[in-house]
Coordinates of N, CA and C in Angstrom, one line a residue:
Chain A
N1353 N 1.2 -1.6 -0.3 CA -0.1 0.0 -0.1 C 1.1 1.5 0.1
A1354 N 0.8 1.7 -0.9 CA 1.6 3.2 -1.5 C 1.2 4.6 -0.1
G1355 N 0.0 4.2 -0.7 CA -0.4 5.7 -0.1 C -0.6 7.2 -1.1
V1356 N 0.1 8.2 -0.5 CA -0.7 9.4 -1.5 C 1.0 9.5 -2.6
T1357 N 1.4 9.1 -3.8 CA 2.6 8.7 -4.4 C 2.2 10.2 -4.9
Q1358 N 3.2 11.3 -5.2 CA 3.7 12.2 -5.9 C 4.9 12.6 -6.9
T1359 N 5.1 12.8 -8.6 CA 6.4 12.6 -9.1 C 6.3 14.3 -10.0
P1360 N 7.7 14.8 -10.1 CA 8.1 14.7 -9.5 C 8.8 14.8 -8.5
K1361 N 9.8 14.4 -7.9 CA 10.0 14.8 -6.7 C 10.5 16.6 -6.4
F1362 N 11.5 16.5 -8.1 CA 12.3 17.7 -7.9 C 12.1 18.6 -9.0
R1363 N 11.6 19.4 -9.2 CA 11.9 20.1 -11.0 C 12.5 21.3 -10.3
I1364 N 13.1 21.7 -11.9 CA 13.6 23.5 -12.7 C 12.6 23.7 -14.0
L1365 N 12.6 24.7 -13.8 CA 11.8 25.1 -14.8 C 12.2 26.7 -15.6
K1366 N 12.2 26.7 -15.8 CA 12.0 28.2 -17.0 C 11.2 28.9 -16.8
I1367 N 11.3 30.3 -16.2 CA 10.3 31.0 -16.8 C 9.2 30.9 -18.1
G1368 N 7.7 30.7 -17.3 CA 7.0 30.9 -18.9 C 6.5 28.8 -19.3
Q1369 N 7.5 28.5 -18.7 CA 7.5 27.1 -19.0 C 6.5 26.5 -18.2
S1370 N 5.6 25.0 -19.1 CA 4.4 24.5 -18.1 C 4.8 23.1 -17.7
M1371 N 4.2 22.2 -16.6 CA 4.5 21.0 -16.7 C 2.9 20.7 -16.2
T1372 N 3.9 19.8 -15.6 CA 2.5 18.5 -14.9 C 3.2 18.0 -13.7
L1373 N 2.3 18.8 -12.1 CA 2.8 17.7 -11.2 C 1.7 16.9 -10.9
Q1374 N 2.4 15.2 -10.7 CA 1.6 14.1 -10.8 C 0.5 13.4 -9.3
C1375 N 0.2 12.9 -9.1 CA 0.2 12.4 -7.1 C -1.1 11.4 -7.6
T1376 N -1.0 10.1 -7.2 CA -1.8 9.9 -7.0 C -2.2 8.8 -5.7
Q1377 N -3.1 8.1 -5.6 CA -3.6 7.4 -4.5 C -4.1 5.9 -4.5
D1378 N -3.4 5.6 -3.6 CA -4.1 4.1 -3.9 C -5.1 3.8 -2.9
M1379 N -5.8 4.3 -2.0 CA -6.7 4.4 -0.8 C -7.5 4.5 -1.2
N1380 N -8.0 4.5 -2.7 CA -9.9 4.4 -2.4 C -10.6 6.1 -1.8
H1381 N -9.3 6.8 -2.2 CA -10.6 7.8 -1.1 C -11.0 9.1 -2.1
N1382 N -11.9 9.9 -1.7 CA -12.6 10.7 -2.8 C -12.0 11.3 -2.9
Y1383 N -11.8 12.4 -1.1 CA -11.2 13.7 -1.3 C -9.7 14.0 -1.7
M1384 N -9.2 14.8 -2.9 CA -8.1 15.3 -2.5 C -7.1 16.5 -3.0
Y1385 N -6.6 16.9 -2.2 CA -6.1 18.3 -3.0 C -4.3 18.8 -2.8
W1386 N -4.5 20.1 -3.2 CA -3.3 19.7 -3.3 C -3.4 21.1 -1.9
Y1387 N -1.5 21.1 -2.3 CA -0.9 22.6 -1.2 C 0.1 23.0 -1.8
R1388 N 0.8 24.0 -1.3 CA 1.7 24.3 -1.3 C 2.7 25.3 -0.1
Q1389 N 3.9 24.8 -0.2 CA 4.7 25.6 1.9 C 5.4 26.5 0.8
D1390 N 5.4 27.7 1.2 CA 6.3 28.4 1.0 C 7.9 28.4 2.5
P1391 N 8.7 28.6 2.1 CA 10.0 28.5 2.6 C 9.8 29.1 4.1
G1392 N 9.2 28.7 6.0 CA 8.6 29.6 6.9 C 6.9 29.4 6.7
M1393 N 6.8 29.4 6.3 CA 4.9 29.3 6.3 C 4.9 27.7 6.6
G1394 N 3.7 28.3 6.7 CA 2.5 26.7 7.0 C 2.0 26.9 5.6
L1395 N 1.4 25.2 5.0 CA 0.8 24.7 3.5 C -0.5 25.9 2.9
K1396 N -0.5 26.1 2.3 CA -2.2 27.4 1.3 C -2.8 26.2 0.7
L1397 N -3.8 26.1 0.5 CA -4.5 25.1 0.1 C -4.9 25.9 -2.0
I1398 N -4.0 24.4 -3.0 CA -4.5 25.4 -3.9 C -5.4 25.3 -4.6
Y1399 N -5.9 23.7 -4.9 CA -7.1 23.2 -5.7 C -7.8 21.6 -4.3
Y1400 N -9.0 21.9 -4.8 CA -8.9 20.4 -4.4 C -10.5 19.7 -5.0
S1401 N -10.9 18.2 -4.8 CA -12.0 17.7 -6.0 C -12.1 16.8 -4.5
V1402 N -13.5 16.3 -4.9 CA -14.7 15.7 -3.8 C -15.1 14.5 -4.7
G1403 N -14.3 14.5 -6.0 CA -14.3 13.4 -6.6 C -14.2 13.6 -7.8
A1404 N -14.1 12.2 -8.4 CA -14.1 12.1 -10.2 C -15.0 13.1 -10.5
G1405 N -14.3 13.9 -11.8 CA -14.7 14.9 -11.7 C -15.4 16.3 -11.0
I1406 N -14.8 16.3 -9.7 CA -15.5 17.9 -9.3 C -14.2 18.2 -8.5
T1407 N -14.0 19.1 -9.3 CA -12.8 20.4 -8.4 C -13.6 21.2 -8.0
D1408 N -12.6 22.1 -7.6 CA -12.7 23.7 -7.2 C -11.8 24.4 -6.5
K1409 N -11.9 25.9 -6.4 CA -10.5 26.7 -5.9 C -9.9 26.6 -4.4
G1410 N -9.2 26.3 -3.9 CA -9.1 26.9 -2.5 C -8.5 28.3 -2.9
E1411 N -7.2 28.2 -1.3 CA -6.9 29.9 -1.5 C -5.9 30.5 -2.3
V1412 N -5.2 30.5 -3.1 CA -4.6 30.3 -3.9 C -4.1 29.4 -5.5
P1413 N -5.5 29.1 -5.9 CA -5.9 29.0 -7.7 C -5.0 29.3 -8.5
N1414 N -4.5 31.0 -8.2 CA -4.0 31.5 -9.5 C -2.9 30.8 -10.2
G1415 N -2.9 30.7 -11.3 CA -1.3 30.2 -11.6 C -1.3 28.7 -11.7
Y1416 N -2.8 28.0 -11.4 CA -2.7 26.8 -11.6 C -4.4 26.3 -12.4
N1417 N -4.1 24.8 -12.3 CA -5.7 24.0 -13.2 C -5.5 23.3 -12.5
V1418 N -6.1 22.3 -12.0 CA -6.5 20.6 -12.3 C -7.6 19.6 -12.9
S1419 N -7.1 18.6 -12.2 CA -8.2 18.1 -13.2 C -8.8 16.5 -12.5
R1420 N -9.8 16.2 -12.6 CA -9.6 14.5 -11.9 C -10.8 13.3 -12.6
S1421 N -10.2 13.5 -13.8 CA -11.0 12.0 -14.1 C -11.1 10.9 -13.7
T1422 N -10.4 10.4 -12.4 CA -10.3 9.0 -11.9 C -10.1 9.7 -10.0
T1423 N -10.4 8.2 -9.7 CA -10.2 8.9 -8.2 C -9.1 8.6 -7.8
E1424 N -8.5 7.6 -8.7 CA -6.8 7.6 -7.8 C -6.0 9.0 -7.9
D1425 N -6.6 9.4 -9.4 CA -5.3 10.9 -9.8 C -5.9 12.5 -9.7
F1426 N -4.9 13.1 -9.1 CA -4.8 14.7 -9.1 C -4.2 14.9 -9.3
P1427 N -3.8 15.3 -10.8 CA -3.2 16.3 -11.2 C -2.9 17.6 -11.3
L1428 N -2.0 18.6 -11.1 CA -2.0 20.1 -11.2 C -1.4 20.2 -11.6
R1429 N -1.6 21.3 -12.6 CA -1.1 21.9 -13.9 C -0.6 22.8 -13.8
L1430 N 0.5 23.5 -14.0 CA 0.9 25.0 -13.9 C 2.2 24.9 -15.3
E1431 N 1.0 26.1 -16.6 CA 0.9 26.9 -17.2 C 1.3 27.8 -18.1
L1432 N 2.5 28.6 -17.3 CA 2.9 29.7 -17.1 C 3.9 29.9 -16.2
A1433 N 4.7 29.2 -15.9 CA 5.8 29.1 -14.9 C 6.2 30.3 -14.4
A1434 N 5.9 30.9 -12.7 CA 6.8 31.5 -13.0 C 7.5 32.6 -11.4
P1435 N 7.9 32.8 -11.1 CA 9.2 32.7 -9.7 C 8.7 32.6 -8.9
S1436 N 7.4 33.8 -8.3 CA 6.3 33.7 -7.4 C 5.8 32.1 -7.1
Q1437 N 5.7 31.0 -8.4 CA 5.5 29.3 -8.4 C 6.8 28.8 -7.7
T1438 N 8.0 29.1 -6.9 CA 8.6 28.4 -6.7 C 8.6 27.8 -5.2
S1439 N 8.2 26.8 -5.2 CA 7.7 26.2 -4.1 C 7.0 24.4 -3.9
V1440 N 7.5 24.2 -2.6 CA 7.2 22.9 -2.7 C 5.5 22.6 -2.2
Y1441 N 4.9 21.3 -3.0 CA 3.6 21.8 -4.1 C 4.0 19.3 -2.7
F1442 N 2.4 20.2 -2.1 CA 2.5 19.3 -1.6 C 1.1 18.4 -2.0
C1443 N 0.2 16.8 -2.1 CA -0.8 16.4 -2.5 C -1.3 15.7 -1.2
A1444 N -2.4 15.6 -1.1 CA -3.1 15.3 0.3 C -4.4 14.5 -0.1
S1445 N -5.2 13.3 0.2 CA -6.5 12.9 0.2 C -6.8 12.1 1.7
R1446 N -7.7 12.4 1.7 CA -8.7 11.7 2.5 C -10.1 10.9 2.5
D1447 N -10.3 9.8 3.3 CA -11.7 9.1 3.1 C -12.8 9.6 3.8
Q1448 N -13.8 10.0 2.9 CA -15.1 10.6 3.5 C -15.2 9.9 4.5
G1449 N -15.1 8.4 5.0 CA -15.4 8.0 6.1 C -14.7 7.9 7.1
T1450 N -13.7 8.9 7.1 CA -12.5 9.1 8.4 C -12.1 11.2 8.3
P1451 N -13.4 11.7 8.9 CA -13.8 12.7 8.6 C -12.6 14.0 9.3
G1452 N -11.3 14.8 8.2 CA -10.7 15.3 9.2 C -9.1 15.0 8.9
T1453 N -9.0 13.6 9.0 CA -7.3 13.3 8.3 C -7.3 13.0 7.4
Q1454 N -5.8 14.1 7.0 CA -5.3 14.0 5.8 C -4.3 13.2 5.6
Y1455 N -3.9 12.5 4.9 CA -2.8 12.4 4.7 C -2.2 11.8 3.3
F1456 N -0.8 13.1 3.8 CA -0.2 13.7 2.0 C 1.0 13.0 1.7
G1457 N 1.5 13.2 0.3 CA 1.9 12.7 -0.4 C 4.0 13.3 0.3
P1458 N 4.8 13.2 -0.3 CA 6.5 13.3 -0.2 C 6.3 14.2 -0.5
G1459 N 5.5 15.1 -1.2 CA 6.4 16.1 -2.0 C 6.5 16.9 -2.7
T1460 N 6.8 17.3 -3.3 CA 7.7 17.7 -4.3 C 7.7 19.4 -4.8
R1461 N 9.2 19.4 -4.8 CA 10.0 20.1 -5.4 C 10.0 21.1 -6.1
L1462 N 9.6 22.0 -6.2 CA 9.7 23.0 -8.3 C 10.6 24.3 -7.8
L1463 N 11.7 24.2 -8.7 CA 12.4 26.0 -8.8 C 12.3 26.9 -9.9
V1464 N 11.2 27.9 -10.0 CA 11.5 28.3 -11.2 C 12.1 30.0 -11.5
L1465 N 12.7 29.7 -12.4 CA 14.6 30.5 -12.7 C 13.9 31.3 -14.0
Chain B
A42 N -14.0 34.0 10.4 CA -12.7 33.3 10.3 C -11.7 32.9 11.1
Q43 N -11.2 32.1 10.2 CA -10.5 31.0 11.1 C -8.9 30.8 10.4
K44 N -8.1 30.4 11.7 CA -6.8 30.9 11.5 C -6.7 30.5 13.0
V45 N -4.6 29.5 12.7 CA -4.1 29.0 13.8 C -2.8 29.6 13.8
T46 N -2.4 30.0 15.4 CA -1.5 31.1 15.2 C -0.6 30.1 16.0
Q47 N 0.9 29.4 15.7 CA 2.1 29.0 16.8 C 3.1 30.1 16.6
A48 N 2.9 31.0 17.6 CA 4.1 32.4 18.2 C 5.2 31.6 18.4
Q49 N 5.6 30.4 18.4 CA 6.7 30.0 18.7 C 7.5 29.6 17.2
T50 N 8.3 30.7 16.7 CA 9.0 30.3 15.2 C 9.8 28.8 15.7
E51 N 10.8 29.1 16.8 CA 11.4 28.2 16.8 C 11.9 28.1 17.9
I52 N 12.0 26.8 18.9 CA 12.8 26.0 19.7 C 14.2 25.1 19.8
S53 N 15.3 25.6 21.0 CA 16.2 24.4 20.8 C 15.7 23.8 22.2
V54 N 15.9 22.8 22.5 CA 15.7 22.3 24.1 C 17.5 21.0 23.7
V55 N 17.8 21.0 24.6 CA 18.5 19.7 25.3 C 17.8 18.5 25.2
E56 N 18.7 17.5 24.6 CA 18.1 16.6 24.7 C 17.2 16.1 26.4
K57 N 16.3 15.2 26.2 CA 15.5 14.6 27.8 C 15.4 15.6 28.3
E58 N 15.2 16.7 27.5 CA 14.1 18.1 28.5 C 13.2 18.2 27.9
D59 N 11.4 18.3 28.6 CA 10.7 18.6 28.2 C 10.4 19.6 27.2
V60 N 9.4 19.3 26.6 CA 9.3 21.2 26.2 C 7.8 20.6 25.0
T61 N 7.0 21.9 25.3 CA 5.5 21.8 25.3 C 5.5 23.4 23.3
L62 N 4.6 22.8 22.6 CA 4.7 23.3 21.6 C 3.1 24.1 21.2
D63 N 3.0 25.1 21.2 CA 1.6 25.6 21.9 C 1.0 26.4 20.0
C64 N -0.4 26.2 20.5 CA -1.5 26.6 19.4 C -2.3 27.2 19.8
V65 N -3.1 27.9 19.0 CA -3.9 28.8 19.2 C -5.1 28.9 17.7
Y66 N -5.9 28.3 18.2 CA -7.4 28.5 16.7 C -8.2 29.7 16.7
E67 N -8.6 30.0 15.9 CA -10.1 30.6 15.6 C -11.1 30.5 15.0
T68 N -12.2 30.3 15.2 CA -13.0 29.4 14.3 C -14.9 30.0 15.4
R69 N -15.6 30.3 13.8 CA -17.0 30.5 15.1 C -18.0 28.9 14.8
D70 N -17.8 28.5 14.4 CA -18.1 27.0 14.3 C -18.1 26.2 15.6
T71 N -18.8 25.7 15.7 CA -19.0 24.8 16.6 C -18.3 23.1 16.8
T72 N -17.9 22.1 15.3 CA -17.9 21.3 15.4 C -16.6 21.9 13.8
Y73 N -15.8 21.2 14.8 CA -13.5 21.2 14.3 C -13.3 20.4 14.5
Y74 N -12.4 20.5 13.9 CA -11.0 19.9 13.9 C -9.3 20.5 14.1
L75 N -8.5 20.0 15.1 CA -7.6 19.5 15.4 C -6.7 18.9 14.9
F76 N -5.4 19.3 14.3 CA -4.6 18.3 14.7 C -2.6 19.0 14.5
W77 N -2.5 17.8 14.7 CA -1.1 17.8 14.5 C -0.5 17.3 13.7
Y78 N 0.7 17.6 12.5 CA 1.5 17.0 11.4 C 2.8 17.1 12.1
K79 N 3.8 16.8 11.2 CA 5.4 16.4 11.5 C 5.8 16.3 10.9
Q80 N 7.1 17.5 10.8 CA 7.4 17.6 8.9 C 8.9 17.6 9.3
P81 N 9.2 15.9 9.7 CA 10.9 16.0 9.8 C 11.7 17.0 8.2
P82 N 13.2 17.1 8.5 CA 14.0 17.1 7.8 C 13.8 16.8 5.8
S83 N 13.7 15.8 6.5 CA 13.4 15.0 4.4 C 12.2 15.8 4.2
G84 N 11.6 16.1 4.6 CA 10.5 16.9 3.6 C 8.8 17.0 3.8
E85 N 9.0 15.1 4.6 CA 7.6 14.7 4.1 C 6.7 14.6 6.0
L86 N 5.2 14.7 5.9 CA 4.3 15.3 6.3 C 3.5 14.2 7.3
V87 N 3.7 14.2 8.3 CA 3.1 12.2 9.0 C 2.4 12.9 10.2
F88 N 1.0 13.3 10.5 CA -0.1 12.8 10.9 C 0.3 12.2 12.2
L89 N 0.0 13.1 12.9 CA 0.4 12.4 14.7 C -1.0 12.5 14.4
I90 N -1.5 13.5 15.7 CA -3.1 13.1 16.2 C -4.0 14.6 15.5
R91 N -5.3 13.5 15.9 CA -6.6 14.3 15.3 C -7.3 14.5 16.9
R92 N -8.4 15.6 16.6 CA -9.1 16.0 18.1 C -10.1 16.3 17.8
N93 N -11.6 16.0 18.1 CA -12.1 17.4 17.5 C -13.1 18.1 18.4
S94 N -13.8 18.6 18.7 CA -14.5 19.9 19.3 C -15.1 19.3 20.6
F95 N -15.6 18.3 20.1 CA -16.3 17.2 20.9 C -15.4 16.8 22.6
D96 N -14.2 16.4 22.4 CA -14.0 15.4 22.7 C -12.6 16.6 23.5
E97 N -12.7 16.6 24.8 CA -11.6 17.8 25.3 C -11.1 16.8 26.5
Q98 N -11.1 15.7 26.0 CA -9.4 14.9 26.7 C -8.2 14.8 26.8
N99 N -7.4 14.9 27.4 CA -6.1 15.2 26.8 C -5.7 13.1 25.8
E100 N -4.8 13.8 25.8 CA -4.5 12.4 24.8 C -2.9 12.5 25.0
I101 N -2.2 10.8 25.5 CA -0.9 10.7 25.7 C -1.2 9.6 24.7
S102 N 0.1 9.4 23.9 CA 1.4 8.5 23.4 C 2.5 9.1 23.5
G103 N 2.9 7.4 24.0 CA 4.3 7.3 24.3 C 4.8 8.8 25.0
R104 N 6.0 9.4 24.3 CA 6.3 10.5 24.6 C 5.3 11.9 24.7
Y105 N 4.9 11.6 23.9 CA 3.5 12.8 23.3 C 2.4 12.9 24.7
S106 N 1.9 14.5 24.1 CA 0.8 14.3 25.1 C 0.3 15.8 24.0
W107 N -0.7 15.8 24.9 CA -1.3 16.7 23.8 C -2.7 17.2 25.0
N108 N -2.8 18.5 24.7 CA -3.9 19.9 26.0 C -4.6 20.7 25.2
F109 N -6.2 19.9 25.1 CA -7.3 21.1 24.1 C -8.2 21.2 25.1
Q110 N -7.9 22.8 25.2 CA -8.6 23.2 26.5 C -9.5 24.5 25.3
K111 N -10.7 24.1 25.6 CA -11.7 24.9 24.3 C -11.9 26.6 25.0
S112 N -11.8 26.8 26.2 CA -12.1 27.8 27.2 C -10.6 28.9 26.8
T113 N -9.7 28.5 26.6 CA -8.2 29.4 25.6 C -8.0 28.9 24.2
S114 N -9.3 28.0 23.6 CA -8.7 27.9 22.3 C -7.2 27.0 22.1
S115 N -7.1 26.3 23.0 CA -5.6 26.2 22.2 C -5.8 24.5 22.8
F116 N -4.9 24.5 21.5 CA -4.5 22.6 21.2 C -2.8 22.5 21.7
N117 N -2.7 21.8 22.7 CA -1.0 22.7 22.9 C 0.0 20.5 23.1
F118 N 1.2 20.9 22.2 CA 1.8 19.7 22.1 C 3.5 19.7 22.9
T119 N 3.2 18.4 23.7 CA 3.8 18.4 24.9 C 4.6 17.0 24.1
I120 N 6.3 17.7 24.0 CA 7.3 16.3 23.7 C 7.8 16.4 25.2
T121 N 7.9 14.6 25.9 CA 8.5 14.1 27.1 C 9.6 13.7 27.0
A122 N 10.5 14.1 27.7 CA 11.8 13.2 27.2 C 12.2 13.9 25.8
S123 N 12.8 14.8 25.4 CA 12.9 15.3 23.8 C 14.4 14.2 23.4
Q124 N 14.0 13.8 22.4 CA 14.9 13.1 21.7 C 15.7 13.9 20.1
V125 N 16.7 13.4 19.1 CA 17.3 14.1 19.1 C 16.1 13.8 17.2
V126 N 15.9 12.5 17.6 CA 14.8 12.4 16.4 C 13.5 13.0 16.7
D127 N 13.0 13.5 17.2 CA 11.7 14.7 17.1 C 12.6 16.0 16.9
S128 N 13.6 16.0 16.3 CA 14.1 17.8 15.5 C 13.1 17.9 14.1
A129 N 12.0 18.7 14.0 CA 11.4 18.7 13.0 C 10.7 19.8 12.9
V130 N 9.7 20.1 11.8 CA 8.9 21.4 11.5 C 7.2 20.9 12.1
Y131 N 7.6 21.0 12.7 CA 5.6 20.7 13.9 C 4.1 21.9 13.5
F132 N 3.3 20.6 12.7 CA 2.6 22.4 12.8 C 1.0 22.0 13.1
C133 N 0.7 23.1 13.6 CA -0.9 22.4 14.5 C -2.2 23.2 12.8
A134 N -3.0 22.4 12.3 CA -4.2 22.2 11.5 C -5.6 22.3 12.0
L135 N -6.3 22.9 11.7 CA -7.7 23.4 12.3 C -8.5 23.1 10.3
S136 N -9.9 22.4 10.9 CA -10.8 22.3 9.5 C -12.2 22.2 10.4
T137 N -13.3 22.4 10.0 CA -14.7 22.8 10.1 C -15.5 21.9 9.7
G138 N -14.3 20.4 9.4 CA -15.3 19.2 7.7 C -16.1 19.8 7.6
G139 N -17.5 19.3 7.0 CA -18.3 19.1 6.0 C -17.7 18.9 4.7
A140 N -18.4 18.9 3.6 CA -18.5 18.5 2.8 C -16.9 18.8 2.0
T141 N -16.0 19.7 2.2 CA -14.6 19.8 1.6 C -13.6 20.0 2.5
N142 N -13.7 20.1 4.2 CA -12.8 19.7 5.0 C -11.0 20.0 4.6
K143 N -11.9 21.6 4.3 CA -9.9 22.4 4.6 C -9.4 22.2 5.7
L144 N -8.7 22.1 5.1 CA -7.0 22.7 6.8 C -6.2 24.0 6.5
I145 N -6.6 24.8 7.9 CA -6.2 25.7 7.5 C -4.7 25.6 8.6
F146 N -3.3 25.0 8.2 CA -2.4 25.5 8.9 C -1.7 26.6 10.0
G147 N -1.5 26.5 10.5 CA -0.1 27.3 11.1 C 0.6 27.7 10.7
T148 N 1.8 28.1 11.0 CA 2.9 28.2 10.7 C 4.4 27.5 10.9
G149 N 4.0 27.1 12.2 CA 4.5 25.6 12.5 C 5.5 26.5 13.4
T150 N 6.4 25.6 13.8 CA 7.2 25.5 14.6 C 8.4 24.7 14.2
L151 N 9.5 25.3 14.5 CA 10.2 24.3 14.5 C 11.7 24.0 16.1
L152 N 12.2 22.8 15.8 CA 12.2 21.9 16.7 C 12.9 21.3 16.4
A153 N 14.5 22.5 17.4 CA 15.6 21.7 17.6 C 16.4 21.1 18.7
V154 N 16.7 19.6 18.6 CA 16.6 18.7 19.4 C 18.3 18.6 19.1
Q155 N 19.2 19.4 20.2 CA 20.3 19.2 20.5 C 21.0 17.7 21.5
P156 N 21.5 17.4 20.8 CA 22.4 16.1 22.5 C 23.3 16.3 23.2

């Protein structure tokens, strides 16, 4: 049971490039989340999904897009990378039957230069 | 508005000392959940504990204990006889549940345990 997995672990992007951060969970969780963590700060919610085909914005959605075509996968898309998107990105999931406990992936460290 | 405050940015202790990490939260909801997560130097986020607003019992798990006080809106975390392996950033978080169950995180407390 791998839990929540994220790829890549680390990536360097040039300004204006695009990329997709992958997130997969094998726990059959309905709810999935994307957070970003800036240095010295807590995590802030970018987007979340309550099930396949349903997504919604979080606190800091600008510059990102998501899709949820399957229960397992919740990719995060950066279309035009900007230095302000340099951060560590965490994906999380939770089961509807376990209110409140989110389980996190290992994170993706992104550097935009 | 919902908010979590961890006023202690960094704490440094010597091994075997006890240390308490403070967490103060704000919410108008009567049903909510409080969490602590640990982020070791390797970077992953490890779930430690969840408390709901109707359960004010303190909890002890080995060297870890949590003190939840609704009267002061606090959910403090104590490590007894700290060890070097406890060195990490600790985050307190709040959720009001519901359909989305979004987590509101504090800014974290960096705990450094010196040998």
